[in-house]
Amino acid sequence: AGKSDIVSSDQDIRLQMGSYYAFFEPDIEVIEPVVTVPYYDAFGLGVVTTVAIPVYVGSGSTRRLAGVVGVDVTLADLVEDVTYFRRGELSYAFVIDKTGVTLMHPLMPAPSDVTSIPQYIDIDSLESSNGSKAAIWSSMKNGGSGTLVVDTEWPVSRGNSLTEGVRISNVRATYRWKPIDRTDFSVGLVIAEQYNFEKLPRHLTPPRGSDFLYHRFDLVPPTVTTCNQFGRLAVSNKVSVKIAPEGFKNPFEYLDLPENATRVRQYVDYFNGRTNTNLYFKVRMLPMSDLLLM
């Protein structure tokens, strides 16, 4: 079987050659977006995935494929909440596709750190194997969702993972998983049982006489006397705070853009209760580890 056409003018050659793809058009219309396996973008975007959907024109017997609309989405933007999901060192999140290939896992580099063609690994190679986990992977590959408590092993860094190695910790953890709508991906959460949550009120009222001190004293000097500690500005008998990336609405923006005095003043005003306008921080249940005491 084949197809041939006479090209009568070089003005129509691209249009005529484009009809080649209609020959392979399936009988069944594709109405859901197609999401590709992430790949490294040659034009500097980093690791991206393409989301594409066909466009049809006409109706009935004259309906035909007119083209495809697609958009490239960076993996860093797509999984930023998963990348910075941490509930202590024994809890984490991960993303896999319907074949079990892992897109994001704490044992893999963050998407923003990848500078070449990514090497993807099956989820079973990153997690300690047992029968219960095999059931989880099978459910995730088939678009299922669920919750299961599993006894598992988890490597914990002794300090610098490259030079000091890791120790294996036996953990009883709750696995929760769910498919990501209209994609071939599923997200999983692993929460260690020994980790407790603290629920913070929507608006914190600081104790009388207290003051929220952000650690960037070089940008916004505190109202109290400062001193020099190992070459950095510090305060005595006070606590300064650094917000972990996960505490921000957009963690990658926080990491990529340099802080300035205006932005730091907005942090301080919000946490000191001088304004209810929250421009940067997530309002949700937060573990206290989102605030790193300096």
Short mmCIF file of N, CA and C in Angstrom, two decimals, residues 30-36 49-54 78 98 143 178-186:
data_model
loop_
_atom_site.label_atom_id
_atom_site.label_comp_id
_atom_site.label_asym_id
_atom_site.label_seq_id
_atom_site.Cartn_x
_atom_site.Cartn_y
_atom_site.Cartn_z
N VAL A 30 -7.44 10.64 18.58
CA VAL A 30 -6.79 10.85 19.88
C VAL A 30 -7.33 12.13 20.47
N ILE A 31 -8.03 12.03 21.61
CA ILE A 31 -8.65 13.21 22.21
C ILE A 31 -7.99 13.64 23.51
N GLU A 32 -7.09 12.79 24.04
CA GLU A 32 -6.38 13.12 25.26
C GLU A 32 -4.96 13.59 24.93
N PRO A 33 -4.40 14.50 25.71
CA PRO A 33 -3.02 14.94 25.47
C PRO A 33 -2.04 13.77 25.59
N VAL A 34 -0.99 13.83 24.82
CA VAL A 34 0.09 12.85 24.90
C VAL A 34 1.27 13.52 25.59
N VAL A 35 1.77 12.90 26.66
CA VAL A 35 2.89 13.45 27.43
C VAL A 35 4.11 12.57 27.20
N THR A 36 5.18 13.15 26.68
CA THR A 36 6.36 12.36 26.35
C THR A 36 7.20 12.07 27.58
N THR A 49 9.46 17.94 29.19
CA THR A 49 8.53 16.97 28.62
C THR A 49 7.61 17.73 27.68
N THR A 50 7.23 17.10 26.58
CA THR A 50 6.34 17.72 25.61
C THR A 50 4.92 17.22 25.82
N VAL A 51 3.99 18.15 25.92
CA VAL A 51 2.56 17.81 26.01
C VAL A 51 1.95 18.20 24.67
N ALA A 52 1.39 17.23 23.96
CA ALA A 52 0.87 17.48 22.61
C ALA A 52 -0.51 16.87 22.44
N ILE A 53 -1.30 17.46 21.55
CA ILE A 53 -2.63 16.95 21.25
C ILE A 53 -2.94 17.25 19.78
N PRO A 54 -3.55 16.31 19.06
CA PRO A 54 -3.86 16.55 17.65
C PRO A 54 -5.02 17.54 17.48
N LEU A 78 7.43 21.16 36.59
CA LEU A 78 6.38 20.15 36.71
C LEU A 78 6.41 19.45 38.06
N LYS A 98 3.95 5.11 33.61
CA LYS A 98 3.18 3.86 33.58
C LYS A 98 4.04 2.63 33.35
N GLY A 143 -2.41 3.00 36.86
CA GLY A 143 -3.24 4.18 37.12
C GLY A 143 -4.07 4.10 38.38
N LYS A 178 -1.19 8.10 43.83
CA LYS A 178 -2.34 8.53 43.05
C LYS A 178 -1.88 8.92 41.66
N PRO A 179 -2.67 8.63 40.61
CA PRO A 179 -2.28 9.06 39.25
C PRO A 179 -2.43 10.57 39.09
N ILE A 180 -1.60 11.15 38.24
CA ILE A 180 -1.70 12.56 37.90
C ILE A 180 -2.65 12.68 36.72
N ASP A 181 -3.73 13.43 36.89
CA ASP A 181 -4.80 13.50 35.90
C ASP A 181 -4.28 13.79 34.49
N ARG A 182 -4.80 13.05 33.53
CA ARG A 182 -4.57 13.26 32.09
C ARG A 182 -3.09 13.13 31.70
N THR A 183 -2.34 12.33 32.46
CA THR A 183 -0.95 12.02 32.12
C THR A 183 -0.72 10.53 32.36
N ASP A 184 0.45 10.07 31.98
CA ASP A 184 0.85 8.68 32.26
C ASP A 184 1.67 8.60 33.55
N PHE A 185 1.66 9.65 34.35
CA PHE A 185 2.48 9.71 35.55
C PHE A 185 1.66 9.43 36.81
N SER A 186 2.34 8.94 37.84
CA SER A 186 1.74 8.77 39.16
C SER A 186 2.70 9.34 40.19
#
